[in-house]
PDB file of C-alpha atoms and ligand atoms in Angstrom:
ATOM      1  CA  MET A   1       9.672 -11.891  14.090  1.00  0.00           C
ATOM      2  CA  LYS A   2       8.474  -8.386  13.148  1.00  0.00           C
ATOM      3  CA  ARG A   3       4.817  -7.388  12.975  1.00  0.00           C
ATOM      4  CA  ALA A   4       3.676  -6.069   9.609  1.00  0.00           C
ATOM      5  CA  LEU A   5       0.383  -4.353   8.789  1.00  0.00           C
ATOM      6  CA  VAL A   6      -0.740  -4.432   5.160  1.00  0.00           C
ATOM      7  CA  THR A   7      -3.757  -2.224   4.472  1.00  0.00           C
ATOM      8  CA  GLY A   8      -5.944  -3.535   1.690  1.00  0.00           C
ATOM      9  CA  GLY A   9      -4.553  -7.009   2.343  1.00  0.00           C
ATOM     10  CA  SER A  10      -7.870  -8.345   1.069  1.00  0.00           C
ATOM     11  CA  GLY A  11      -7.130  -6.965  -2.425  1.00  0.00           C
ATOM     12  CA  GLY A  12      -5.039  -8.361  -5.276  1.00  0.00           C
ATOM     13  CA  ILE A  13      -1.693  -6.677  -4.618  1.00  0.00           C
ATOM     14  CA  GLY A  14      -2.191  -6.542  -0.848  1.00  0.00           C
ATOM     15  CA  ALA A  15      -2.805 -10.301  -0.606  1.00  0.00           C
ATOM     16  CA  ALA A  16       0.420 -11.024  -2.507  1.00  0.00           C
ATOM     17  CA  ILE A  17       2.318  -8.671  -0.176  1.00  0.00           C
ATOM     18  CA  CYS A  18       0.826 -10.420   2.878  1.00  0.00           C
ATOM     19  CA  ARG A  19       1.848 -13.864   1.624  1.00  0.00           C
ATOM     20  CA  ARG A  20       5.361 -12.681   0.790  1.00  0.00           C
ATOM     21  CA  LEU A  21       5.978 -10.914   4.114  1.00  0.00           C
ATOM     22  CA  ALA A  22       4.699 -13.996   5.948  1.00  0.00           C
ATOM     23  CA  ALA A  23       7.082 -16.195   3.909  1.00  0.00           C
ATOM     24  CA  ASP A  24       9.874 -13.891   5.076  1.00  0.00           C
ATOM     25  CA  GLY A  25       8.989 -14.771   8.669  1.00  0.00           C
ATOM     26  CA  HIS A  26       6.964 -11.737   9.713  1.00  0.00           C
ATOM     27  CA  HIS A  27       3.699 -11.783  11.646  1.00  0.00           C
ATOM     28  CA  VAL A  28       1.291 -10.291   9.121  1.00  0.00           C
ATOM     29  CA  ILE A  29      -1.795  -8.299  10.013  1.00  0.00           C
ATOM     30  CA  VAL A  30      -4.048  -8.682   6.985  1.00  0.00           C
ATOM     31  CA  HIS A  31      -6.326  -5.675   6.766  1.00  0.00           C
ATOM     32  CA  ALA A  32      -9.668  -5.459   4.991  1.00  0.00           C
ATOM     33  CA  ASN A  33     -12.499  -2.997   4.808  1.00  0.00           C
ATOM     34  CA  ARG A  34     -15.527  -4.653   3.158  1.00  0.00           C
ATOM     35  CA  SER A  35     -13.981  -8.040   2.398  1.00  0.00           C
ATOM     36  CA  ARG A  36     -13.336  -9.561   5.814  1.00  0.00           C
ATOM     37  CA  ASP A  37     -13.808 -13.023   4.301  1.00  0.00           C
ATOM     38  CA  LYS A  38     -10.957 -12.449   1.841  1.00  0.00           C
ATOM     39  CA  ALA A  39      -8.634 -11.273   4.629  1.00  0.00           C
ATOM     40  CA  GLU A  40      -9.533 -14.348   6.675  1.00  0.00           C
ATOM     41  CA  THR A  41      -8.839 -16.606   3.701  1.00  0.00           C
ATOM     42  CA  ILE A  42      -5.350 -15.080   3.344  1.00  0.00           C
ATOM     43  CA  VAL A  43      -4.758 -15.543   7.077  1.00  0.00           C
ATOM     44  CA  GLY A  44      -5.814 -19.186   6.743  1.00  0.00           C
ATOM     45  CA  GLU A  45      -3.432 -19.723   3.827  1.00  0.00           C
ATOM     46  CA  ILE A  46      -0.541 -18.178   5.753  1.00  0.00           C
ATOM     47  CA  LEU A  47      -1.241 -20.282   8.844  1.00  0.00           C
ATOM     48  CA  THR A  48      -1.502 -23.445   6.734  1.00  0.00           C
ATOM     49  CA  ALA A  49       1.868 -22.629   5.206  1.00  0.00           C
ATOM     50  CA  GLY A  50       3.333 -22.424   8.717  1.00  0.00           C
ATOM     51  CA  GLY A  51       3.353 -18.629   8.985  1.00  0.00           C
ATOM     52  CA  SER A  52       1.851 -16.210  11.463  1.00  0.00           C
ATOM     53  CA  ALA A  53      -1.042 -13.866  10.676  1.00  0.00           C
ATOM     54  CA  GLU A  54      -4.251 -12.262  11.899  1.00  0.00           C
ATOM     55  CA  ALA A  55      -7.011 -10.257  10.239  1.00  0.00           C
ATOM     56  CA  VAL A  56      -8.207  -6.762  11.101  1.00  0.00           C
ATOM     57  CA  VAL A  57     -11.085  -4.796   9.616  1.00  0.00           C
ATOM     58  CA  PHE A  58     -11.553  -1.036   9.486  1.00  0.00           C
ATOM     59  CA  ASP A  59     -12.217   1.778   7.052  1.00  0.00           C
ATOM     60  CA  VAL A  60      -8.994   3.771   6.688  1.00  0.00           C
ATOM     61  CA  THR A  61     -10.975   6.948   5.976  1.00  0.00           C
ATOM     62  CA  GLU A  62     -12.503   6.870   9.455  1.00  0.00           C
ATOM     63  CA  ARG A  63      -9.936   8.355  11.774  1.00  0.00           C
ATOM     64  CA  ALA A  64     -11.562   7.309  15.070  1.00  0.00           C
ATOM     65  CA  ALA A  65     -12.336   3.734  13.992  1.00  0.00           C
ATOM     66  CA  THR A  66      -8.829   3.356  12.572  1.00  0.00           C
ATOM     67  CA  ALA A  67      -7.248   4.721  15.762  1.00  0.00           C
ATOM     68  CA  ALA A  68      -9.307   2.341  17.911  1.00  0.00           C
ATOM     69  CA  ALA A  69      -8.333  -0.680  15.791  1.00  0.00           C
ATOM     70  CA  LEU A  70      -4.655   0.293  15.825  1.00  0.00           C
ATOM     71  CA  GLU A  71      -4.722   0.848  19.574  1.00  0.00           C
ATOM     72  CA  GLY A  72      -5.967  -2.718  19.974  1.00  0.00           C
ATOM     73  CA  LEU A  73      -3.180  -4.033  17.735  1.00  0.00           C
ATOM     74  CA  LEU A  74      -0.523  -2.008  19.559  1.00  0.00           C
ATOM     75  CA  GLU A  75      -1.459  -3.698  22.831  1.00  0.00           C
ATOM     76  CA  SER A  76       0.468  -6.725  21.545  1.00  0.00           C
ATOM     77  CA  GLY A  77       3.536  -4.619  20.671  1.00  0.00           C
ATOM     78  CA  PRO A  78       4.741  -2.162  18.033  1.00  0.00           C
ATOM     79  CA  ILE A  79       4.099  -2.607  14.344  1.00  0.00           C
ATOM     80  CA  GLN A  80       7.425  -2.110  12.582  1.00  0.00           C
ATOM     81  CA  ILE A  81       6.416  -2.656   8.961  1.00  0.00           C
ATOM     82  CA  VAL A  82       3.501  -0.696   7.512  1.00  0.00           C
ATOM     83  CA  VAL A  83       2.413  -1.112   3.922  1.00  0.00           C
ATOM     84  CA  ASN A  84      -0.131   1.544   2.955  1.00  0.00           C
ATOM     85  CA  ASN A  85      -1.721  -0.309   0.072  1.00  0.00           C
ATOM     86  CA  ALA A  86      -5.470   0.375   0.436  1.00  0.00           C
ATOM     87  CA  GLY A  87      -6.637   2.392  -2.540  1.00  0.00           C
ATOM     88  CA  ILE A  88      -9.547   2.978  -4.859  1.00  0.00           C
ATOM     89  CA  HIS A  89     -10.071   4.724  -8.131  1.00  0.00           C
ATOM     90  CA  ALA A  90     -13.136   6.609  -9.364  1.00  0.00           C
ATOM     91  CA  ASP A  91     -12.227   7.702 -12.844  1.00  0.00           C
ATOM     92  CA  ALA A  92     -13.826  10.472 -14.866  1.00  0.00           C
ATOM     93  CA  VAL A  93     -12.550  13.139 -17.203  1.00  0.00           C
ATOM     94  CA  PHE A  94     -12.066  16.264 -15.173  1.00  0.00           C
ATOM     95  CA  PRO A  95     -15.026  18.357 -16.391  1.00  0.00           C
ATOM     96  CA  GLY A  96     -17.319  15.476 -15.439  1.00  0.00           C
ATOM     97  CA  MET A  97     -15.669  14.595 -12.155  1.00  0.00           C
ATOM     98  CA  SER A  98     -17.972  14.844  -9.143  1.00  0.00           C
ATOM     99  CA  ALA A  99     -16.884  16.147  -5.769  1.00  0.00           C
ATOM    100  CA  GLU A 100     -17.626  12.668  -4.411  1.00  0.00           C
ATOM    101  CA  GLN A 101     -15.198  11.088  -6.913  1.00  0.00           C
ATOM    102  CA  TRP A 102     -12.546  13.666  -6.020  1.00  0.00           C
ATOM    103  CA  HIS A 103     -12.867  13.322  -2.259  1.00  0.00           C
ATOM    104  CA  SER A 104     -13.366   9.565  -1.992  1.00  0.00           C
ATOM    105  CA  VAL A 105     -10.131   8.726  -3.808  1.00  0.00           C
ATOM    106  CA  ILE A 106      -8.083  11.237  -1.840  1.00  0.00           C
ATOM    107  CA  ASP A 107      -9.728  10.085   1.377  1.00  0.00           C
ATOM    108  CA  VAL A 108      -8.628   6.466   0.987  1.00  0.00           C
ATOM    109  CA  SER A 109      -5.113   6.925  -0.408  1.00  0.00           C
ATOM    110  CA  LEU A 110      -3.957  10.099   1.292  1.00  0.00           C
ATOM    111  CA  HIS A 111      -6.017  10.515   4.457  1.00  0.00           C
ATOM    112  CA  GLY A 112      -5.867   6.751   4.896  1.00  0.00           C
ATOM    113  CA  PHE A 113      -2.076   6.977   4.877  1.00  0.00           C
ATOM    114  CA  PHE A 114      -2.237   9.591   7.649  1.00  0.00           C
ATOM    115  CA  ASN A 115      -4.887   7.801   9.695  1.00  0.00           C
ATOM    116  CA  VAL A 116      -2.928   4.553   9.687  1.00  0.00           C
ATOM    117  CA  THR A 117       0.689   5.677   9.782  1.00  0.00           C
ATOM    118  CA  GLN A 118       0.565   8.553  12.256  1.00  0.00           C
ATOM    119  CA  PRO A 119      -0.658   6.534  15.289  1.00  0.00           C
ATOM    120  CA  LEU A 120       1.907   3.807  14.539  1.00  0.00           C
ATOM    121  CA  SER A 121       4.849   6.182  14.168  1.00  0.00           C
ATOM    122  CA  LEU A 122       5.802   6.838  17.795  1.00  0.00           C
ATOM    123  CA  PRO A 123       5.779   3.177  18.888  1.00  0.00           C
ATOM    124  CA  MET A 124       7.849   2.424  15.768  1.00  0.00           C
ATOM    125  CA  ILE A 125      10.318   5.229  16.521  1.00  0.00           C
ATOM    126  CA  ARG A 126      10.847   3.819  20.027  1.00  0.00           C
ATOM    127  CA  THR A 127      12.080   0.539  18.509  1.00  0.00           C
ATOM    128  CA  ARG A 128      14.637   2.343  16.290  1.00  0.00           C
ATOM    129  CA  TRP A 129      13.712   0.112  13.342  1.00  0.00           C
ATOM    130  CA  GLY A 130      10.897   0.529  10.886  1.00  0.00           C
ATOM    131  CA  ARG A 131       9.711   0.325   7.312  1.00  0.00           C
ATOM    132  CA  ILE A 132       6.911   2.415   5.841  1.00  0.00           C
ATOM    133  CA  ILE A 133       6.021   1.523   2.260  1.00  0.00           C
ATOM    134  CA  ASN A 134       3.360   3.467   0.396  1.00  0.00           C
ATOM    135  CA  ILE A 135       1.804   1.930  -2.693  1.00  0.00           C
ATOM    136  CA  SER A 136       1.225   4.688  -5.210  1.00  0.00           C
ATOM    137  CA  SER A 137       0.982   4.491  -9.009  1.00  0.00           C
ATOM    138  CA  VAL A 138       2.644   5.449 -12.284  1.00  0.00           C
ATOM    139  CA  ALA A 139      -0.338   7.793 -12.662  1.00  0.00           C
ATOM    140  CA  ALA A 140       1.323  10.004 -10.058  1.00  0.00           C
ATOM    141  CA  ILE A 141       4.565  10.152 -12.040  1.00  0.00           C
ATOM    142  CA  ALA A 142       3.360  10.407 -15.622  1.00  0.00           C
ATOM    143  CA  GLY A 143      -0.266  11.464 -15.157  1.00  0.00           C
ATOM    144  CA  ASN A 144      -3.211   9.610 -16.624  1.00  0.00           C
ATOM    145  CA  ARG A 145      -6.319  10.841 -18.396  1.00  0.00           C
ATOM    146  CA  GLY A 146      -9.441  10.400 -16.294  1.00  0.00           C
ATOM    147  CA  GLN A 147      -7.431  10.103 -13.098  1.00  0.00           C
ATOM    148  CA  VAL A 148      -6.815  13.655 -11.917  1.00  0.00           C
ATOM    149  CA  ASN A 149      -8.130  12.654  -8.482  1.00  0.00           C
ATOM    150  CA  TYR A 150      -6.116   9.417  -8.331  1.00  0.00           C
ATOM    151  CA  SER A 151      -2.901  11.066  -9.560  1.00  0.00           C
ATOM    152  CA  ALA A 152      -3.343  13.886  -7.069  1.00  0.00           C
ATOM    153  CA  ALA A 153      -3.829  11.446  -4.191  1.00  0.00           C
ATOM    154  CA  LYS A 154      -0.864   9.273  -5.133  1.00  0.00           C
ATOM    155  CA  GLY A 155       1.325  12.275  -5.964  1.00  0.00           C
ATOM    156  CA  ALA A 156       0.643  13.711  -2.530  1.00  0.00           C
ATOM    157  CA  LEU A 157       1.680  10.343  -1.136  1.00  0.00           C
ATOM    158  CA  HIS A 158       5.016  10.722  -2.956  1.00  0.00           C
ATOM    159  CA  ALA A 159       5.590  14.107  -1.338  1.00  0.00           C
ATOM    160  CA  ALA A 160       4.581  12.770   2.073  1.00  0.00           C
ATOM    161  CA  THR A 161       6.982   9.835   1.573  1.00  0.00           C
ATOM    162  CA  LYS A 162       9.890  12.192   1.008  1.00  0.00           C
ATOM    163  CA  SER A 163       9.152  14.444   3.996  1.00  0.00           C
ATOM    164  CA  LEU A 164       8.508  11.576   6.393  1.00  0.00           C
ATOM    165  CA  ALA A 165      11.715   9.853   5.230  1.00  0.00           C
ATOM    166  CA  LEU A 166      13.642  12.958   6.308  1.00  0.00           C
ATOM    167  CA  GLU A 167      11.913  13.068   9.688  1.00  0.00           C
ATOM    168  CA  LEU A 168      12.574   9.410  10.450  1.00  0.00           C
ATOM    169  CA  ALA A 169      15.981   8.885   8.834  1.00  0.00           C
ATOM    170  CA  SER A 170      17.926   9.096  12.070  1.00  0.00           C
ATOM    171  CA  ARG A 171      15.631   6.578  13.786  1.00  0.00           C
ATOM    172  CA  GLY A 172      16.389   3.544  11.639  1.00  0.00           C
ATOM    173  CA  ILE A 173      13.104   3.933   9.779  1.00  0.00           C
ATOM    174  CA  THR A 174      12.902   4.043   5.996  1.00  0.00           C
ATOM    175  CA  VAL A 175       9.957   5.461   4.081  1.00  0.00           C
ATOM    176  CA  ASN A 176       9.522   4.642   0.409  1.00  0.00           C
ATOM    177  CA  ALA A 177       6.828   4.575  -2.237  1.00  0.00           C
ATOM    178  CA  VAL A 178       6.305   1.796  -4.762  1.00  0.00           C
ATOM    179  CA  ALA A 179       4.576   3.011  -7.923  1.00  0.00           C
ATOM    180  CA  PRO A 180       3.160   0.092  -9.930  1.00  0.00           C
ATOM    181  CA  GLY A 181       2.156   0.274 -13.589  1.00  0.00           C
ATOM    182  CA  VAL A 182      -0.560  -2.057 -14.853  1.00  0.00           C
ATOM    183  CA  ILE A 183      -0.818  -5.002 -12.469  1.00  0.00           C
ATOM    184  CA  ALA A 184      -3.245  -7.867 -13.018  1.00  0.00           C
ATOM    185  CA  THR A 185      -5.847  -7.487 -10.249  1.00  0.00           C
ATOM    186  CA  GLU A 186      -9.582  -6.797 -10.027  1.00  0.00           C
ATOM    187  CA  MET A 187      -8.809  -3.069  -9.991  1.00  0.00           C
ATOM    188  CA  SER A 188      -7.099  -3.149 -13.408  1.00  0.00           C
ATOM    189  CA  ASP A 189      -9.258  -5.909 -14.958  1.00  0.00           C
ATOM    190  CA  GLY A 190     -12.062  -3.520 -15.765  1.00  0.00           C
ATOM    191  CA  ALA A 191      -9.708  -0.832 -17.068  1.00  0.00           C
ATOM    192  CA  PHE A 192      -7.585  -2.668 -19.656  1.00  0.00           C
ATOM    193  CA  ASP A 193      -8.088  -5.617 -21.995  1.00  0.00           C
ATOM    194  CA  ALA A 194      -5.180  -7.828 -23.118  1.00  0.00           C
ATOM    195  CA  GLU A 195      -4.833  -6.075 -26.493  1.00  0.00           C
ATOM    196  CA  THR A 196      -4.602  -2.634 -24.889  1.00  0.00           C
ATOM    197  CA  ILE A 197      -2.002  -3.862 -22.414  1.00  0.00           C
ATOM    198  CA  LYS A 198       0.078  -5.258 -25.298  1.00  0.00           C
ATOM    199  CA  LYS A 199       0.076  -1.876 -27.012  1.00  0.00           C
ATOM    200  CA  LEU A 200       0.544   0.170 -23.858  1.00  0.00           C
ATOM    201  CA  VAL A 201       3.231  -1.723 -21.967  1.00  0.00           C
ATOM    202  CA  PRO A 202       6.629  -2.279 -23.661  1.00  0.00           C
ATOM    203  CA  MET A 203       6.910  -5.689 -21.945  1.00  0.00           C
ATOM    204  CA  GLN A 204       3.505  -6.491 -23.493  1.00  0.00           C
ATOM    205  CA  ARG A 205       1.960  -7.866 -20.345  1.00  0.00           C
ATOM    206  CA  ALA A 206       0.523  -6.746 -17.040  1.00  0.00           C
ATOM    207  CA  GLY A 207       2.709  -7.128 -13.980  1.00  0.00           C
ATOM    208  CA  ARG A 208       1.865  -9.761 -11.407  1.00  0.00           C
ATOM    209  CA  PRO A 209       0.933  -8.875  -7.821  1.00  0.00           C
ATOM    210  CA  GLU A 210       3.769 -11.208  -6.715  1.00  0.00           C
ATOM    211  CA  GLU A 211       6.277  -9.038  -8.599  1.00  0.00           C
ATOM    212  CA  VAL A 212       5.143  -5.985  -6.657  1.00  0.00           C
ATOM    213  CA  ALA A 213       5.250  -8.036  -3.456  1.00  0.00           C
ATOM    214  CA  ASP A 214       8.875  -9.038  -4.099  1.00  0.00           C
ATOM    215  CA  LEU A 215       9.868  -5.376  -4.334  1.00  0.00           C
ATOM    216  CA  VAL A 216       7.924  -4.489  -1.196  1.00  0.00           C
ATOM    217  CA  ALA A 217       9.510  -7.396   0.681  1.00  0.00           C
ATOM    218  CA  PHE A 218      12.971  -6.221  -0.306  1.00  0.00           C
ATOM    219  CA  LEU A 219      12.218  -2.678   0.895  1.00  0.00           C
ATOM    220  CA  ALA A 220      10.919  -4.182   4.144  1.00  0.00           C
ATOM    221  CA  SER A 221      14.104  -6.149   4.702  1.00  0.00           C
ATOM    222  CA  ASP A 222      17.335  -5.284   6.503  1.00  0.00           C
ATOM    223  CA  LYS A 223      19.070  -5.255   3.130  1.00  0.00           C
ATOM    224  CA  ALA A 224      17.197  -2.079   2.150  1.00  0.00           C
ATOM    225  CA  ALA A 225      18.290  -0.120   5.224  1.00  0.00           C
ATOM    226  CA  TYR A 226      19.968   2.629   3.164  1.00  0.00           C
ATOM    227  CA  ILE A 227      17.085   3.150   0.718  1.00  0.00           C
ATOM    228  CA  SER A 228      14.719   5.859   1.912  1.00  0.00           C
ATOM    229  CA  GLY A 229      12.664   8.708   0.509  1.00  0.00           C
ATOM    230  CA  GLN A 230      12.479   7.007  -2.882  1.00  0.00           C
ATOM    231  CA  ILE A 231       9.690   6.522  -5.386  1.00  0.00           C
ATOM    232  CA  ILE A 232      10.392   3.171  -7.047  1.00  0.00           C
ATOM    233  CA  SER A 233       8.264   2.309 -10.032  1.00  0.00           C
ATOM    234  CA  ILE A 234       7.568  -1.240 -11.232  1.00  0.00           C
ATOM    235  CA  ASN A 235       5.960  -0.997 -14.637  1.00  0.00           C
ATOM    236  CA  GLY A 236       7.440  -3.163 -17.434  1.00  0.00           C
ATOM    237  CA  ALA A 237       9.250  -0.133 -18.930  1.00  0.00           C
ATOM    238  CA  LEU A 238       5.963   1.788 -19.265  1.00  0.00           C
ATOM    239  CA  ILE A 239       7.591   5.063 -18.165  1.00  0.00           C
TER     240      ILE A 239
HETATM  241  P1  LIG B 301      -7.934  -3.997  -5.148  1.00  0.00           P
HETATM  242  O1  LIG B 301      -9.159  -3.275  -5.610  1.00  0.00           O
HETATM  243  O2  LIG B 301      -7.767  -5.436  -5.466  1.00  0.00           O
HETATM  244  O3  LIG B 301      -7.776  -3.798  -3.579  1.00  0.00           O
HETATM  245  C1  LIG B 301      -8.007  -2.562  -2.965  1.00  0.00           C
HETATM  246  C2  LIG B 301      -7.881  -2.749  -1.484  1.00  0.00           C
HETATM  247  O4  LIG B 301      -8.102  -1.503  -0.827  1.00  0.00           O
HETATM  248  C3  LIG B 301      -8.912  -3.735  -0.931  1.00  0.00           C
HETATM  249  O5  LIG B 301      -8.260  -4.593  -0.032  1.00  0.00           O
HETATM  250  C4  LIG B 301      -9.909  -2.853  -0.216  1.00  0.00           C
HETATM  251  O6  LIG B 301     -10.503  -3.471   0.912  1.00  0.00           O
HETATM  252  C5  LIG B 301      -9.014  -1.714   0.236  1.00  0.00           C
HETATM  253  N1  LIG B 301      -9.799  -0.519   0.498  1.00  0.00           N
HETATM  254  C6  LIG B 301     -10.543   0.191  -0.366  1.00  0.00           C
HETATM  255  N2  LIG B 301     -11.181   1.195   0.272  1.00  0.00           N
HETATM  256  C7  LIG B 301     -10.836   1.113   1.571  1.00  0.00           C
HETATM  257  C8  LIG B 301     -11.149   1.853   2.738  1.00  0.00           C
HETATM  258  N3  LIG B 301     -11.975   2.908   2.698  1.00  0.00           N
HETATM  259  N4  LIG B 301     -10.611   1.480   3.927  1.00  0.00           N
HETATM  260  C9  LIG B 301      -9.785   0.423   3.973  1.00  0.00           C
HETATM  261  N5  LIG B 301      -9.433  -0.327   2.925  1.00  0.00           N
HETATM  262  C10 LIG B 301      -9.950   0.018   1.734  1.00  0.00           C
HETATM  263  O7  LIG B 301      -6.720  -3.134  -5.714  1.00  0.00           O
HETATM  264  P2  LIG B 301      -5.224  -3.534  -6.082  1.00  0.00           P
HETATM  265  O8  LIG B 301      -4.764  -4.676  -5.268  1.00  0.00           O
HETATM  266  O9  LIG B 301      -5.132  -3.593  -7.545  1.00  0.00           O
HETATM  267  O10 LIG B 301      -4.474  -2.186  -5.627  1.00  0.00           O
HETATM  268  C11 LIG B 301      -3.743  -2.074  -4.440  1.00  0.00           C
HETATM  269  C12 LIG B 301      -3.014  -0.746  -4.456  1.00  0.00           C
HETATM  270  O11 LIG B 301      -2.169  -0.677  -5.600  1.00  0.00           O
HETATM  271  C13 LIG B 301      -3.944   0.461  -4.530  1.00  0.00           C
HETATM  272  O12 LIG B 301      -3.452   1.482  -3.708  1.00  0.00           O
HETATM  273  C14 LIG B 301      -3.864   0.864  -5.988  1.00  0.00           C
HETATM  274  O13 LIG B 301      -4.114   2.235  -6.164  1.00  0.00           O
HETATM  275  C15 LIG B 301      -2.425   0.513  -6.315  1.00  0.00           C
HETATM  276  N6  LIG B 301      -2.191   0.295  -7.728  1.00  0.00           N
HETATM  277  C16 LIG B 301      -2.795  -0.731  -8.418  1.00  0.00           C
HETATM  278  C17 LIG B 301      -2.522  -0.924  -9.756  1.00  0.00           C
HETATM  279  C18 LIG B 301      -3.139  -2.029 -10.553  1.00  0.00           C
HETATM  280  O14 LIG B 301      -2.924  -2.054 -11.765  1.00  0.00           O
HETATM  281  N7  LIG B 301      -3.840  -2.962  -9.955  1.00  0.00           N
HETATM  282  C19 LIG B 301      -1.640  -0.007 -10.487  1.00  0.00           C
HETATM  283  C20 LIG B 301      -1.050   1.018  -9.680  1.00  0.00           C
HETATM  284  C21 LIG B 301      -1.328   1.147  -8.358  1.00  0.00           C
HETATM  285  P3  LIG B 301     -11.912  -4.289   0.867  1.00  0.00           P
HETATM  286  O15 LIG B 301     -11.951  -4.988  -0.441  1.00  0.00           O
HETATM  287  O16 LIG B 301     -11.807  -5.205   2.039  1.00  0.00           O
HETATM  288  O17 LIG B 301     -12.994  -3.274   1.016  1.00  0.00           O
END
């Protein structure tokens, strides 16, 4: 049984990833920031289904708090699967974008990736097996109006994915990014109505969190051992 940490496990896509990795037999560490209750609900569901899980709460933008939480988790052994899924958006057209909107989005997606992944990397390297999966967005591939901050954060994550994949390739560790299109969660609910999704997405529907989770689970499996440094988009033929 491998130990898997899913940041933002309390959110729509993260919860689906947690359930799926648990169904695959992993011990899942369900992470939350503000929504501890949601993380605990997911843990309860996993345990009821016969799986193994625990909840952890920290703000990925706070380096010291994140390091302390990870240190506690590492006392029970290495974490070999890391899914960097925590993310926010704070949209505005660029001339009206505040410094707070710019920094907050980059802080969670990009600095959060560093704060979480860097302390886990050496213990993972020692095991000679690992999976790092970064959840990005089509906005980083195609761009999106009103999301210069979000695209920049996720695009930087793509570049980091490629460099880290090179560094870790000889250690049995793969590093990939999954770039979803429109997925039906709270994050996208406010952004698109059903009519807009029909016009925007060639498959005429939003993706389901479970569909993203299936892709993540495959990348986390032994079967995906030769896939690394890739940006894999799941978007209903959007781009
Ligand atoms: P949700 O809003 O449902 O979940 C976001 C998650 O991120 C929550 O679990 C939240 O934790 C966590 N989070 C936010 N800020 C912080 C922080 N400072 N520290 C730690 N955790 C934090 O979003 P989705 O499930 O829709 O999105 C998940 C990922 O997928 C994101 O990275 C998003 O950018 C990406 N994505 C989503 C798409 C979509 O259409 N939904 C499309 C493309 C990409 P809590 O609630 O506990 O505070």
